[in-house]
Amino acid sequence: MPVSFQHTLDNNSIKPSKLWMPKRVLFTPDALDQTFGQKIYDRVKQFTLPVEVLKTNRLTGLRGETERETYKLAKSTLAIVNAPPSAFKLRPIPPSADFQFHLAEGCPAHCQYCYLAGSLQGPPAIRVFANLPSILQNTLQYHQPNRITSFEASCYTDPLSIEHLTGSLAETIRFFSNRDNAHLRFVTKFDAVDPLLDIEHNDQTRWRISLNAEQISRRLEGGTATIQARIEALRKLALPKEQGGGGYPIGVVLAPIMPVPGWHDEYAKLLNNLKLSLDFPINLTFELITHRFTPGSKEVLMEWYPNTSLDMDETGRATKRNKFGGTKFVYSREIMDEMKTFFYREIKSKFPESTILYWT
Ligand code: SF4
C-alpha cells in the first residue's frame, strides 16, 4: 500500500523542541579512560560546554543549601562516569520487558510525577555511562533459550533527551541490530529523532513515545517536547526508510493516565491526532499505565515540586501492596474499570491492527 504524506496535521506548525544543554559537564578519570568516554568528550566539546575532569571518581559539588537548590544544580549537570559493578547484574522488569539495563541514570526534564523520584539515590544529576560497550556485551549473557529476550533501556533515564551529547542510543541500536534473539526497547518524551533514522536496526528495536492528554502534559511535563512534536517524531520513526523515515517498529506509552476533568474528550482527541498522523501501515503497540505513587515518591516529589498541582491525595486512592510489603496508591477499582473500558474501546476502534501489551 502506498504511503501517504498527506496527513491532516499541519507539520509546519509543529515546533521541534530545543536540545538540552547542561550548565556543566563532569568527567571522572575512569570514564575518560574509556574509548566510549573519549567519544562523549569529543561530542560534548563540539557544543563548547564547560567541561571539568574530576580528580577522583567520586562526584561532588552537587548539593545546594536547600533541596530545591540541590535539584536545580543536579538537574543542570551532566556527569560522565563508569557504571558500577551492580549495573552488570540485570533485573527483570515485568510487564515491559524481560530485563532492564541502563545507558544512563537521571533525566534533564521536569515531570512533576517523575518515575525516578525515590528510585535513584542522591541528587538527580544526569549520569551517563562511559563503559557502555561492556554494559552492552553483558546483556548477551541474559538471552533466554529458544525465544526472543527483550531488554528495556529507559527505566532510569530518557535516553533521547541526552543523545546529542552521548551517542549512546545509536550505539545501542546498532549493537542490537545484529542479534536475532534479542529486542531492544525504550521510551522517550523527546523528539530529536532525525539523526537516528538512518541506522540499520533490522527491526530489533522498538521505539516507544510517551503521550498524554494535552492539559496534563502542559501542566506537568516541564522541559519535554510538546505532544504534537512527539507524535510527529513517532511518524518519522515509523515511516518506511524509502520514504525518508526510520522504518522502526513503534509503540505508544500512554502514561501516566489520569482521570482529570474532561478526560474522555482529551484522550479521545489525542488518539484522533495520533490516527491522523499514523496514516500508513505500521507495527504499533500500546502500553497503558495509570498514575500511581508511593509514600517515598510523594515525599521526594513534594521536595522537588512544592507547588505542584499533581493530585497525590491518598484519601481518594486505593492501596496496593507489592511483594516486598511496600504500598502504592492507585485509582479506585471503579475508576480503573471505567478508564480501562474506555481506552480498550478507543484503541481497538481507531487502531484495529495494533496490540495492547498491558494495562496497569
Ligand atoms: S521524562 Fe521521564 S525520567 Fe524524565 S523527568 Fe519526565 S518522567 Fe522523569
Coordinates of C-alpha atoms and ligand atoms in Angstrom, one line a residue:
M1 CA 0.0 0.0 0.0
P2 CA 1.5 3.4 -0.9
V3 CA 2.4 5.7 1.9
S4 CA 0.5 8.9 2.2
F5 CA 2.3 12.1 3.2
Q6 CA -1.0 14.0 3.2
H7 CA -1.7 13.6 6.9
T8 CA -4.1 16.2 8.1
L9 CA -1.8 17.6 10.8
D10 CA -0.1 20.8 9.8
N11 CA 3.6 19.8 10.1
N12 CA 4.8 23.4 9.7
S13 CA 3.1 24.4 12.9
I14 CA 5.0 21.7 14.9
K15 CA 8.0 23.3 16.6
P16 CA 10.8 20.9 17.3
S17 CA 12.0 21.2 20.9
K18 CA 15.3 22.7 21.8
L19 CA 18.1 20.3 22.6
W20 CA 19.0 20.3 26.3
M21 CA 22.4 21.7 27.2
P22 CA 23.8 21.2 30.7
K23 CA 25.4 24.1 32.6
R24 CA 28.4 22.0 33.4
V25 CA 29.8 18.6 32.3
L26 CA 31.9 16.5 34.7
F27 CA 34.1 13.5 33.7
T28 CA 35.5 11.1 36.2
P29 CA 39.1 10.0 35.4
D30 CA 38.0 6.4 34.9
A31 CA 35.2 7.4 32.5
L32 CA 37.7 9.4 30.4
D33 CA 39.9 6.3 30.2
Q34 CA 37.2 4.5 28.3
T35 CA 37.2 4.7 24.5
F36 CA 33.5 5.5 24.6
G37 CA 34.1 8.1 27.3
Q38 CA 36.6 9.8 24.9
K39 CA 33.9 9.8 22.2
I40 CA 31.5 11.5 24.5
Y41 CA 34.2 14.0 25.5
D42 CA 34.7 14.9 21.8
R43 CA 31.0 15.3 21.2
V44 CA 30.5 17.5 24.3
K45 CA 33.4 19.7 23.2
Q46 CA 31.7 20.4 19.9
F47 CA 28.9 22.1 21.8
T48 CA 31.5 24.3 23.6
L49 CA 30.2 23.3 27.0
P50 CA 32.2 23.9 30.2
V51 CA 33.9 20.6 30.8
E52 CA 35.6 19.6 34.1
V53 CA 37.7 16.5 34.6
L54 CA 37.5 15.5 38.2
K55 CA 40.5 14.4 40.3
T56 CA 38.7 11.4 41.7
N57 CA 35.9 9.1 40.6
R58 CA 33.5 10.5 43.2
L59 CA 31.0 13.1 42.1
T60 CA 31.0 16.0 44.4
G61 CA 29.6 19.6 44.4
L62 CA 26.0 18.5 43.5
R63 CA 24.4 19.7 46.7
G64 CA 23.0 23.2 47.3
E65 CA 21.9 24.8 50.6
T66 CA 18.3 23.6 50.2
E67 CA 16.7 20.6 48.5
R68 CA 15.4 22.9 45.8
E69 CA 18.9 24.3 45.1
T70 CA 20.3 20.7 45.0
Y71 CA 17.6 19.8 42.5
K72 CA 18.4 22.8 40.3
L73 CA 22.2 22.2 40.4
A74 CA 22.0 18.5 39.8
K75 CA 19.4 18.7 37.0
S76 CA 21.7 21.1 35.1
T77 CA 24.8 18.8 35.5
L78 CA 25.8 16.1 33.1
A79 CA 28.3 13.6 34.7
I80 CA 30.2 11.0 32.6
V81 CA 31.0 8.1 34.9
N82 CA 31.5 4.4 34.8
A83 CA 28.5 2.3 35.7
P84 CA 29.2 0.4 39.0
P85 CA 29.6 -3.4 39.1
S86 CA 25.9 -3.7 40.3
A87 CA 24.8 -2.4 36.9
F88 CA 26.0 -5.7 35.4
K89 CA 23.5 -7.8 37.3
L90 CA 20.4 -7.3 35.3
R91 CA 16.9 -7.4 36.8
P92 CA 13.6 -8.4 35.2
I93 CA 11.2 -5.6 34.5
P94 CA 7.7 -7.0 34.0
P95 CA 5.4 -6.3 32.3
S96 CA 7.6 -4.1 30.0
A97 CA 10.5 -6.5 29.2
D98 CA 12.5 -9.5 30.3
F99 CA 15.4 -7.4 31.6
Q100 CA 16.4 -3.8 32.2
F101 CA 19.8 -2.3 31.6
H102 CA 20.9 1.3 31.8
L103 CA 22.7 3.7 29.4
A104 CA 22.5 6.5 32.0
E105 CA 20.7 7.4 35.2
G106 CA 18.7 10.7 35.5
C107 CA 17.0 12.9 33.0
P108 CA 17.0 16.7 32.3
A109 CA 13.2 17.0 32.1
H110 CA 11.0 18.2 35.0
C111 CA 7.9 15.9 35.1
Q112 CA 6.1 16.6 38.3
Y113 CA 5.1 12.9 38.7
C114 CA 8.6 11.7 37.7
Y115 CA 9.0 7.9 37.9
L116 CA 12.6 8.3 39.1
A117 CA 11.6 10.1 42.3
G118 CA 12.5 7.7 45.1
S119 CA 14.1 5.2 42.8
L120 CA 17.5 6.8 42.4
Q121 CA 19.8 7.8 45.3
G122 CA 21.3 11.2 45.8
P123 CA 20.9 14.5 43.8
P124 CA 19.2 14.0 40.5
A125 CA 22.2 14.7 38.2
I126 CA 22.3 13.0 34.8
R127 CA 24.9 10.3 35.0
V128 CA 25.9 8.8 31.6
F129 CA 27.9 5.6 31.5
A130 CA 31.2 5.6 29.6
N131 CA 31.6 1.9 29.9
L132 CA 28.6 1.3 27.6
P133 CA 30.4 -1.2 25.4
S134 CA 30.9 -3.5 28.4
I135 CA 27.3 -2.9 29.5
L136 CA 26.1 -4.0 26.1
Q137 CA 28.3 -7.1 26.0
N138 CA 27.0 -8.1 29.4
T139 CA 23.4 -8.2 28.1
L140 CA 24.5 -11.2 25.9
Q141 CA 24.6 -13.4 29.0
Y142 CA 20.9 -12.9 29.6
H143 CA 19.5 -14.4 26.5
Q144 CA 16.7 -16.8 27.2
P145 CA 16.9 -20.2 25.4
N146 CA 14.6 -20.7 22.4
R147 CA 12.8 -17.4 22.4
I148 CA 13.4 -13.7 21.9
T149 CA 14.6 -11.8 25.0
S150 CA 13.6 -8.2 25.4
F151 CA 15.7 -5.5 27.0
E152 CA 14.4 -2.2 28.3
A153 CA 16.8 0.7 28.3
S154 CA 14.8 3.6 29.7
C155 CA 13.9 2.7 33.3
Y156 CA 16.3 5.2 34.8
T157 CA 16.6 7.8 32.1
D158 CA 15.1 9.3 29.0
P159 CA 17.8 8.2 26.5
L160 CA 16.8 10.5 23.7
S161 CA 16.9 13.6 25.9
I162 CA 20.7 13.4 26.1
E163 CA 21.5 11.5 22.8
H164 CA 23.0 14.6 21.1
L165 CA 25.6 14.7 23.9
T166 CA 26.3 11.0 24.3
G167 CA 25.6 9.0 21.2
S168 CA 24.7 6.1 23.5
L169 CA 21.4 5.3 21.9
A170 CA 22.7 5.0 18.4
E171 CA 25.5 2.7 19.7
T172 CA 22.9 0.5 21.5
I173 CA 20.5 0.3 18.5
R174 CA 23.4 -0.8 16.3
F175 CA 24.5 -3.4 18.8
F176 CA 21.1 -4.9 19.0
S177 CA 20.6 -4.9 15.2
N178 CA 22.9 -7.9 14.8
R179 CA 21.1 -10.1 17.4
D180 CA 18.4 -12.3 16.1
N181 CA 17.2 -13.4 19.5
A182 CA 17.1 -10.1 21.4
H183 CA 15.0 -7.0 21.1
L184 CA 15.7 -3.5 22.4
R185 CA 13.0 -1.2 23.7
F186 CA 13.0 2.2 25.3
V187 CA 10.6 5.2 25.7
T188 CA 11.0 8.9 25.3
K189 CA 9.2 12.2 25.7
F190 CA 11.6 13.9 23.3
D191 CA 11.5 14.4 19.5
A192 CA 15.1 14.8 18.2
V193 CA 14.9 11.6 16.2
D194 CA 16.3 12.7 12.9
P195 CA 19.9 11.6 13.5
L196 CA 18.7 8.1 14.3
L197 CA 16.5 7.5 11.3
D198 CA 19.3 6.1 9.1
I199 CA 20.6 3.4 11.4
E200 CA 20.2 -0.2 10.2
H201 CA 18.2 -1.6 13.1
N202 CA 16.9 -4.8 11.4
D203 CA 13.5 -4.4 13.3
Q204 CA 15.3 -5.3 16.5
T205 CA 14.5 -2.0 18.2
R206 CA 11.0 -0.8 19.2
W207 CA 10.9 2.9 19.8
R208 CA 8.1 4.0 22.1
I209 CA 7.0 7.5 22.7
S210 CA 5.2 8.5 25.8
L211 CA 2.0 10.5 25.2
N212 CA -0.7 12.1 27.4
A213 CA -3.6 14.4 27.3
E214 CA -2.5 18.0 26.3
Q215 CA -3.6 19.6 29.6
I216 CA -1.6 17.0 31.7
S217 CA 1.5 17.3 29.5
R218 CA 1.4 21.1 29.5
R219 CA 0.9 21.3 33.3
L220 CA 3.2 18.6 34.5
E221 CA 5.8 17.7 31.9
G222 CA 8.3 20.6 32.0
G223 CA 11.3 20.5 29.6
T224 CA 9.9 17.8 27.3
A225 CA 8.8 18.0 23.7
T226 CA 5.2 19.0 23.0
I227 CA 2.7 16.3 22.4
Q228 CA 2.3 17.2 18.8
A229 CA 6.1 17.2 18.3
R230 CA 6.3 13.7 19.9
I231 CA 3.5 12.5 17.5
E232 CA 5.4 13.9 14.6
A233 CA 8.6 12.1 15.8
L234 CA 6.7 8.9 16.1
R235 CA 5.5 9.3 12.5
K236 CA 9.1 9.8 11.3
L237 CA 10.3 6.8 13.2
A238 CA 7.6 4.6 11.7
L239 CA 7.7 5.8 8.1
P240 CA 9.4 3.3 5.8
K241 CA 13.1 4.0 5.1
E242 CA 12.4 4.6 1.4
Q243 CA 10.0 7.4 2.4
G244 CA 12.7 9.1 4.5
G245 CA 11.6 7.6 7.8
G246 CA 13.3 5.2 10.2
G247 CA 11.2 2.1 9.4
Y248 CA 11.2 1.2 13.1
P249 CA 8.5 -0.9 14.9
I250 CA 6.9 1.7 17.2
G251 CA 4.9 1.9 20.4
V252 CA 2.8 4.4 22.3
V253 CA 3.1 4.5 26.1
L254 CA 0.1 6.4 27.4
A255 CA 1.3 7.4 30.8
P256 CA 0.5 8.4 33.4
I257 CA -3.2 8.2 32.6
M258 CA -5.2 10.5 34.9
P259 CA -9.0 11.0 35.1
V260 CA -8.7 14.8 35.0
P261 CA -11.8 16.8 34.3
G262 CA -12.9 16.2 30.6
W263 CA -10.5 13.2 30.3
H264 CA -12.7 11.3 27.9
D265 CA -12.6 14.1 25.4
E266 CA -8.9 14.9 25.9
Y267 CA -7.7 11.4 25.5
A268 CA -10.1 10.8 22.5
K269 CA -8.6 13.9 20.9
L270 CA -5.1 12.6 21.5
L271 CA -5.9 9.3 19.9
N272 CA -7.5 11.0 16.9
N273 CA -4.4 13.1 16.3
L274 CA -2.3 10.0 16.5
K275 CA -4.5 8.3 14.0
L276 CA -4.3 11.2 11.6
S277 CA -0.5 11.2 11.8
L278 CA 0.0 7.5 11.5
D279 CA -1.9 7.1 8.3
F280 CA 0.1 4.2 6.8
P281 CA 0.5 0.5 7.8
I282 CA 2.6 0.2 11.0
N283 CA 3.8 -2.2 13.6
L284 CA 2.3 -0.5 16.6
T285 CA 1.9 -1.4 20.3
F286 CA 0.2 0.4 23.2
E287 CA 1.1 0.3 26.9
L288 CA -1.4 1.8 29.3
I289 CA -0.2 3.0 32.7
T290 CA -2.3 4.8 35.2
H291 CA -0.9 7.3 37.7
R292 CA 0.3 5.9 41.0
F293 CA 2.6 7.0 43.7
T294 CA 4.2 5.7 46.9
P295 CA 4.8 7.4 50.2
G296 CA 8.5 7.6 49.2
S297 CA 8.0 9.1 45.7
K298 CA 5.5 11.6 47.1
E299 CA 8.0 12.8 49.6
V300 CA 10.7 13.3 47.0
L301 CA 8.3 14.9 44.5
M302 CA 7.0 17.4 47.1
E303 CA 10.6 18.5 47.8
W304 CA 11.3 18.9 44.1
Y305 CA 8.0 20.5 43.1
P306 CA 6.5 22.0 46.3
N307 CA 3.8 23.9 44.4
T308 CA 2.7 21.0 42.2
S309 CA -0.9 20.7 41.1
L310 CA -0.5 16.9 40.7
D311 CA -3.1 15.1 42.7
M312 CA -1.4 12.9 45.3
D313 CA -4.2 12.9 47.9
E314 CA -4.1 9.4 49.4
T315 CA -7.7 9.6 50.6
G316 CA -9.0 9.4 47.1
R317 CA -7.0 6.3 46.3
A318 CA -7.0 2.6 46.7
T319 CA -3.8 1.0 48.1
K320 CA -1.9 -1.9 46.6
R321 CA 0.9 -3.8 48.2
N322 CA 3.9 -5.0 46.3
K323 CA 5.7 -8.3 47.1
F324 CA 8.2 -6.5 49.3
G325 CA 5.5 -5.1 51.5
G326 CA 5.6 -1.6 50.1
T327 CA 2.5 0.4 49.5
K328 CA 1.4 2.3 46.4
F329 CA -1.6 4.5 45.8
V330 CA -3.6 3.7 42.7
Y331 CA -7.1 4.8 41.5
S332 CA -10.2 3.0 42.9
R333 CA -11.4 -0.2 41.2
E334 CA -14.4 1.7 39.8
I335 CA -12.3 4.4 38.1
M336 CA -9.8 1.9 36.8
D337 CA -12.5 -0.2 35.3
E338 CA -14.1 2.8 33.6
M339 CA -10.8 4.1 32.2
K340 CA -9.7 0.6 31.0
T341 CA -13.0 0.1 29.2
F342 CA -12.7 3.5 27.5
F343 CA -9.1 3.0 26.4
Y344 CA -9.5 -0.5 25.1
R345 CA -12.6 0.5 23.1
E346 CA -11.0 3.7 21.6
I347 CA -7.8 1.9 20.7
K348 CA -9.4 -1.1 19.2
S349 CA -11.7 1.0 17.1
K350 CA -9.0 3.5 15.9
F351 CA -6.0 1.1 15.6
P352 CA -7.5 -2.3 15.0
E353 CA -4.2 -3.7 13.8
S354 CA -2.3 -2.6 17.0
T355 CA -1.5 -4.7 20.1
I356 CA -2.3 -3.5 23.6
L357 CA 0.5 -5.0 25.6
Y358 CA -0.8 -4.3 29.1
W359 CA -2.9 -2.1 31.3
T360 CA -1.8 -1.2 34.8
Ligands
SF4_1 S1 10.9 12.3 31.0 FE1 10.7 10.5 32.5 S2 12.6 10.4 33.6 FE2 12.5 12.4 32.7 S3 11.6 13.8 34.2 FE3 9.9 13.0 32.9 S4 9.2 11.2 34.0 FE4 11.2 11.7 34.8

